[in-house]
Short mmCIF file of C-alpha atoms in Angstrom, two decimals:
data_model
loop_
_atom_site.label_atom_id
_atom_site.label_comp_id
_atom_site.label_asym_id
_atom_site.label_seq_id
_atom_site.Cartn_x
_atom_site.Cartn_y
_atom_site.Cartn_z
CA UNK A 754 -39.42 -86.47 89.61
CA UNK A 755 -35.59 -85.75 88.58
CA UNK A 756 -34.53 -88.76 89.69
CA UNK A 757 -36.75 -91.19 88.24
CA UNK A 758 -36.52 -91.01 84.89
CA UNK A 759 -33.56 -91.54 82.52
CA UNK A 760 -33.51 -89.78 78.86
CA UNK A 761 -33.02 -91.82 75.67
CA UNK A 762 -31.93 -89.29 72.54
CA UNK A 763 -32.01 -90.99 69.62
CA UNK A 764 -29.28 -89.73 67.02
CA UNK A 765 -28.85 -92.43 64.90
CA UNK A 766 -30.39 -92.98 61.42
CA UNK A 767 -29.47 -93.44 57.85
CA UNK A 768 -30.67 -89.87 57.00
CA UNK A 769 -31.30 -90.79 53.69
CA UNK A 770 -34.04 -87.86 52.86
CA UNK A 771 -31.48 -85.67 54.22
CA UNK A 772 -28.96 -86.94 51.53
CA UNK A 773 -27.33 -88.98 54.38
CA UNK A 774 -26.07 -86.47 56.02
CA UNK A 775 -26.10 -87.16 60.05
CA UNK A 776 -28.67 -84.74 61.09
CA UNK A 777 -27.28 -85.22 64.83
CA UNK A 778 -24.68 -82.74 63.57
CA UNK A 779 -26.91 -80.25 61.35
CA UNK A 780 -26.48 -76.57 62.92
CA UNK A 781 -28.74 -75.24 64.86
CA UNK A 782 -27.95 -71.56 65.81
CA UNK A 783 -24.89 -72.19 67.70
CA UNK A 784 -25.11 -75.38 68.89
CA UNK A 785 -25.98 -78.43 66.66
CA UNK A 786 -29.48 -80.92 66.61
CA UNK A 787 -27.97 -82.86 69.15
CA UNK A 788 -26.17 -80.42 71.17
CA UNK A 789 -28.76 -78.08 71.69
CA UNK A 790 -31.27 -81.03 72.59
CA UNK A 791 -28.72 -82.75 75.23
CA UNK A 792 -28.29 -78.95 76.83
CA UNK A 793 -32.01 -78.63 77.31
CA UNK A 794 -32.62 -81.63 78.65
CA UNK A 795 -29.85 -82.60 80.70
CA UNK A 796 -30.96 -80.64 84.11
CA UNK A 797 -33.48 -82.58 84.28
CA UNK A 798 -32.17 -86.12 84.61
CA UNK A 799 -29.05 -87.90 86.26
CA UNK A 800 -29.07 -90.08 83.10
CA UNK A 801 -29.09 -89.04 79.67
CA UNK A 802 -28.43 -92.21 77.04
CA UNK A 803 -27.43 -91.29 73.65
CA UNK A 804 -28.23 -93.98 70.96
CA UNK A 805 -25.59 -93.06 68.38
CA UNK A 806 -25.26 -93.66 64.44
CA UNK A 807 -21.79 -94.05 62.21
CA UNK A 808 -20.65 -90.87 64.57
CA UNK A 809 -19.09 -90.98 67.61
CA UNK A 810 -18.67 -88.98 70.80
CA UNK A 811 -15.90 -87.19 69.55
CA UNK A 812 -16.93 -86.57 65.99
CA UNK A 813 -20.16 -84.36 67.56
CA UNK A 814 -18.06 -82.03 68.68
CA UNK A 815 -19.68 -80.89 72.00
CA UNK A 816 -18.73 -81.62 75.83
CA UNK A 817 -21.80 -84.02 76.37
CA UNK A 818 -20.48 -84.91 80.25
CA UNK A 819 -21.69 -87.83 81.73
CA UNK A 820 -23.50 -89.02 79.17
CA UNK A 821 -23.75 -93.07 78.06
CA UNK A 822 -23.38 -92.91 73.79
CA UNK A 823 -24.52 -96.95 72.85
CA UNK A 824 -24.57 -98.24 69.94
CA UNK A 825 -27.21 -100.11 68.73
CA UNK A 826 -27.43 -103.87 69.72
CA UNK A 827 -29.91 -104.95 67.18
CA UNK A 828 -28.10 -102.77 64.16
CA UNK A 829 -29.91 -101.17 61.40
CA UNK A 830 -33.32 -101.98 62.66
CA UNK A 831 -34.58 -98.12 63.11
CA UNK A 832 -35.84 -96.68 65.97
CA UNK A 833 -36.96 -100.14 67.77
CA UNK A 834 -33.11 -100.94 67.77
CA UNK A 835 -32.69 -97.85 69.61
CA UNK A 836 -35.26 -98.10 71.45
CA UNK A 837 -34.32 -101.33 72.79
CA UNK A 838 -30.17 -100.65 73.13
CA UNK A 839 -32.05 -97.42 75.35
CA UNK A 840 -34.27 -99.56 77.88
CA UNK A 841 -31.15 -101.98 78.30
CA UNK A 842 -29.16 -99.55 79.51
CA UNK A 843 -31.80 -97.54 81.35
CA UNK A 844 -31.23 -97.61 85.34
CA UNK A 845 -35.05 -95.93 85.99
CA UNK A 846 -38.05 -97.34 85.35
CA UNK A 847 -39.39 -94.43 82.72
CA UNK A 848 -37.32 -93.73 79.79
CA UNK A 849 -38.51 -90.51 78.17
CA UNK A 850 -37.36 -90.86 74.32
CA UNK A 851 -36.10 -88.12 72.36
CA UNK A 852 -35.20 -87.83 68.72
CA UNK A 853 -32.76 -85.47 67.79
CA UNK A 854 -34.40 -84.77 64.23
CA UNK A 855 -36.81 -82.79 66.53
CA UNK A 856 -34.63 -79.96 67.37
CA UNK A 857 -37.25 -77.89 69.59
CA UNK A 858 -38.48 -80.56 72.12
CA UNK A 859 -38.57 -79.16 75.52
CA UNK A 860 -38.71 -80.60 79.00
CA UNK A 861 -42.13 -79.32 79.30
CA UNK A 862 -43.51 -81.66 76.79
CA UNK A 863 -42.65 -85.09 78.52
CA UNK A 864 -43.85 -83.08 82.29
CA UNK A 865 -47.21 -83.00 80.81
CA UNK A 866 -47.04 -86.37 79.48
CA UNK A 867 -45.71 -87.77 82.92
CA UNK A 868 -48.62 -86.37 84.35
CA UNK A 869 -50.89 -89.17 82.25
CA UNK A 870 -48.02 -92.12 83.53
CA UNK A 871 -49.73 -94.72 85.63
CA UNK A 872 -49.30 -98.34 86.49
CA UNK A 873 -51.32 -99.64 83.60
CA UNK A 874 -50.14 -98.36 81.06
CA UNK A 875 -46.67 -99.27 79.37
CA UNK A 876 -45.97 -95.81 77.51
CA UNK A 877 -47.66 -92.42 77.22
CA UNK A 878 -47.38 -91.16 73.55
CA UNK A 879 -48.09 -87.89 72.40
CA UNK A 880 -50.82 -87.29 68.71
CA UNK A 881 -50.02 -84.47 66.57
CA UNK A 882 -53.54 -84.07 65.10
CA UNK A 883 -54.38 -87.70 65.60
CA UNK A 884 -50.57 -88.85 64.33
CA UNK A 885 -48.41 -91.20 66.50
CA UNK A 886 -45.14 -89.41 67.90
CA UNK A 887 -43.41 -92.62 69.01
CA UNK A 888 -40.08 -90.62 69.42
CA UNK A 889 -41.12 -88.13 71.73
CA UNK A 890 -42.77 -90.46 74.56
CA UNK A 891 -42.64 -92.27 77.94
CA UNK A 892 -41.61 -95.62 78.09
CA UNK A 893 -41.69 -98.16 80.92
CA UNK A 894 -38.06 -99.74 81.63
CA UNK A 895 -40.28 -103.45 81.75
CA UNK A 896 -40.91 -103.32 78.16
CA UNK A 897 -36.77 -104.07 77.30
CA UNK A 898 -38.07 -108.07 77.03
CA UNK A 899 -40.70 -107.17 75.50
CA UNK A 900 -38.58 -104.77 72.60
CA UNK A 901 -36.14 -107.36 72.50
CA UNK A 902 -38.87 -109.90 71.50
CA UNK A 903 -40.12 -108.24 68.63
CA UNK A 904 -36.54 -108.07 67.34
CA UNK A 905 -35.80 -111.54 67.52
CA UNK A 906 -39.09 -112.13 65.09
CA UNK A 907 -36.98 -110.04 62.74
CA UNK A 908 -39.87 -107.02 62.84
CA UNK A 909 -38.62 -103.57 63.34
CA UNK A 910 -41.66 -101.67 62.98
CA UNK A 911 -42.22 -99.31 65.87
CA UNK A 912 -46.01 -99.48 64.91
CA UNK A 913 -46.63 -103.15 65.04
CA UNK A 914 -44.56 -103.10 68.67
CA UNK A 915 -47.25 -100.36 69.87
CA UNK A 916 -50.34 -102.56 69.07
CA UNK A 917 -48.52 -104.92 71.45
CA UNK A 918 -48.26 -102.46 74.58
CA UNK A 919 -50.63 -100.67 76.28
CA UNK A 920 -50.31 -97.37 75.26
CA UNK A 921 -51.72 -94.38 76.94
CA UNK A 922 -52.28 -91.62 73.58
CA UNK A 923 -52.49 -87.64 74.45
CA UNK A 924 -53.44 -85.32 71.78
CA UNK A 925 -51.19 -82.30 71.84
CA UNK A 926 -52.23 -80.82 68.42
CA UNK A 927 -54.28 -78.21 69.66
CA UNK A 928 -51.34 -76.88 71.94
CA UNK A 929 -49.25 -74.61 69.91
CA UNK A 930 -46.13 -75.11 72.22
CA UNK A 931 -46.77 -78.44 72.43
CA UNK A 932 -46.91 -78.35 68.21
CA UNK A 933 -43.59 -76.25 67.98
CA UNK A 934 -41.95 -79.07 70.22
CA UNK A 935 -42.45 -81.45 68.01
CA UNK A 936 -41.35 -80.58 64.79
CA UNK A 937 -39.69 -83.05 63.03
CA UNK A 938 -36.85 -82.35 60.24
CA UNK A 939 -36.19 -85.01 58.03
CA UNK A 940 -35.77 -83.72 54.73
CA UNK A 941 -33.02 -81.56 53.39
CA UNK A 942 -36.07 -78.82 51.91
CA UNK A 943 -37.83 -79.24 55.66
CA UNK A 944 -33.53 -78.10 56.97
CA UNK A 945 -33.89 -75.17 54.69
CA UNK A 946 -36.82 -73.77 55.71
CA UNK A 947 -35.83 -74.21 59.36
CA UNK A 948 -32.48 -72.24 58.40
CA UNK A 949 -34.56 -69.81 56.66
CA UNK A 950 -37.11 -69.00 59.84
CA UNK A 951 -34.13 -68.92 62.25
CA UNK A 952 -32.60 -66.53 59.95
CA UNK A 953 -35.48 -64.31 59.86
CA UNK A 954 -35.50 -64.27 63.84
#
């Protein structure tokens, strides 16, 4: 299975509820959002694709080897830019997405996922208690025309793309591993609680 997937992380973003500050970079123990992600991921795959923001390779401050940082095609359209700039440069045919504002996604997540994949569908996307997690899914490598479509009508919105697909849904909500995973920090009060836990462990 190694070998036929690639690994999209997105890490771009305005941040704005996080009072624009790039929460690629936000600490995280000793690593960083992004760092710590690309570590736990990156023995699984022979391609990891990093969809960057204003930052660069250099300015994240971590040895991210062989790793392809893009920057968006279609800019400042949100996650379907990234999305899109992802599948493009994808050489598999599943692209497991990643966003780095979830700091404790695990491999084990998109393995139980993979294991709803089939030739029907065009991505498997996890619920969290009935709620879309678009950024934490399975996408087909044939959608990229499809993506790119939806951009040229000038509409960005992830959730008008996935009433266009055929999307295989998993609810994961009543996993508590599966909950942890996908925790998503987007606020600077959601950071300081996350400090504040780590700090108490």
């Amino acid at each position: 299975m190694e070998q036929t997937m690639s690994i999209l992380i997105l890490a771009g973003g305005k941040s704005s509820r996080m009072d624009y500050k790039d929460k690629a970079c936000l600490p995280l123990g000793n690593d960083t959002f992004l760092s710590s992600l690309y570590k736990r991921l990156k023995p699984y795959t022979e391609q990891i694709i990093i969809s960057e923001g204003k930052m660069t390779r250099r300015d994240y401050g971590a040895d991210f080897a062989n790793v392809c940082f893009v920057r968006d095609i279609y800019e400042d359209c949100g996650p379907l830019g990234g999305l899109y700039t992802g599948l493009k440069e994808c050489r598999n045919d599943l692209c497991f997405v990643a966003a780095c504002d979830m700091p404790y996604l695990e491999y084990a997540l998109y393995e139980y996922l993979f294991g709803f994949v089939t030739d029907e569908v065009d991505a498997v996307i996890p619920l969290l208690e009935g709620r879309k997690q678009p950024l934490a899914g399975i996408y087909k490598k044939r959608l990229e025309p499809k993506v790119k479509e939806q951009l040229d009508s000038k509409d960005n919105t992830m959730k008008h793309f996935l009433d266009t697909i055929s999307v295989k849904y998993v609810e994961v909500g009543d996993q508590e591993r599966y909950r942890a995973m996908l925790q998503n920090i987007n606020t600077t009060e959601e950071y300081k609680e996350l400090k504040k836990h780590e700090g108490s462990n």
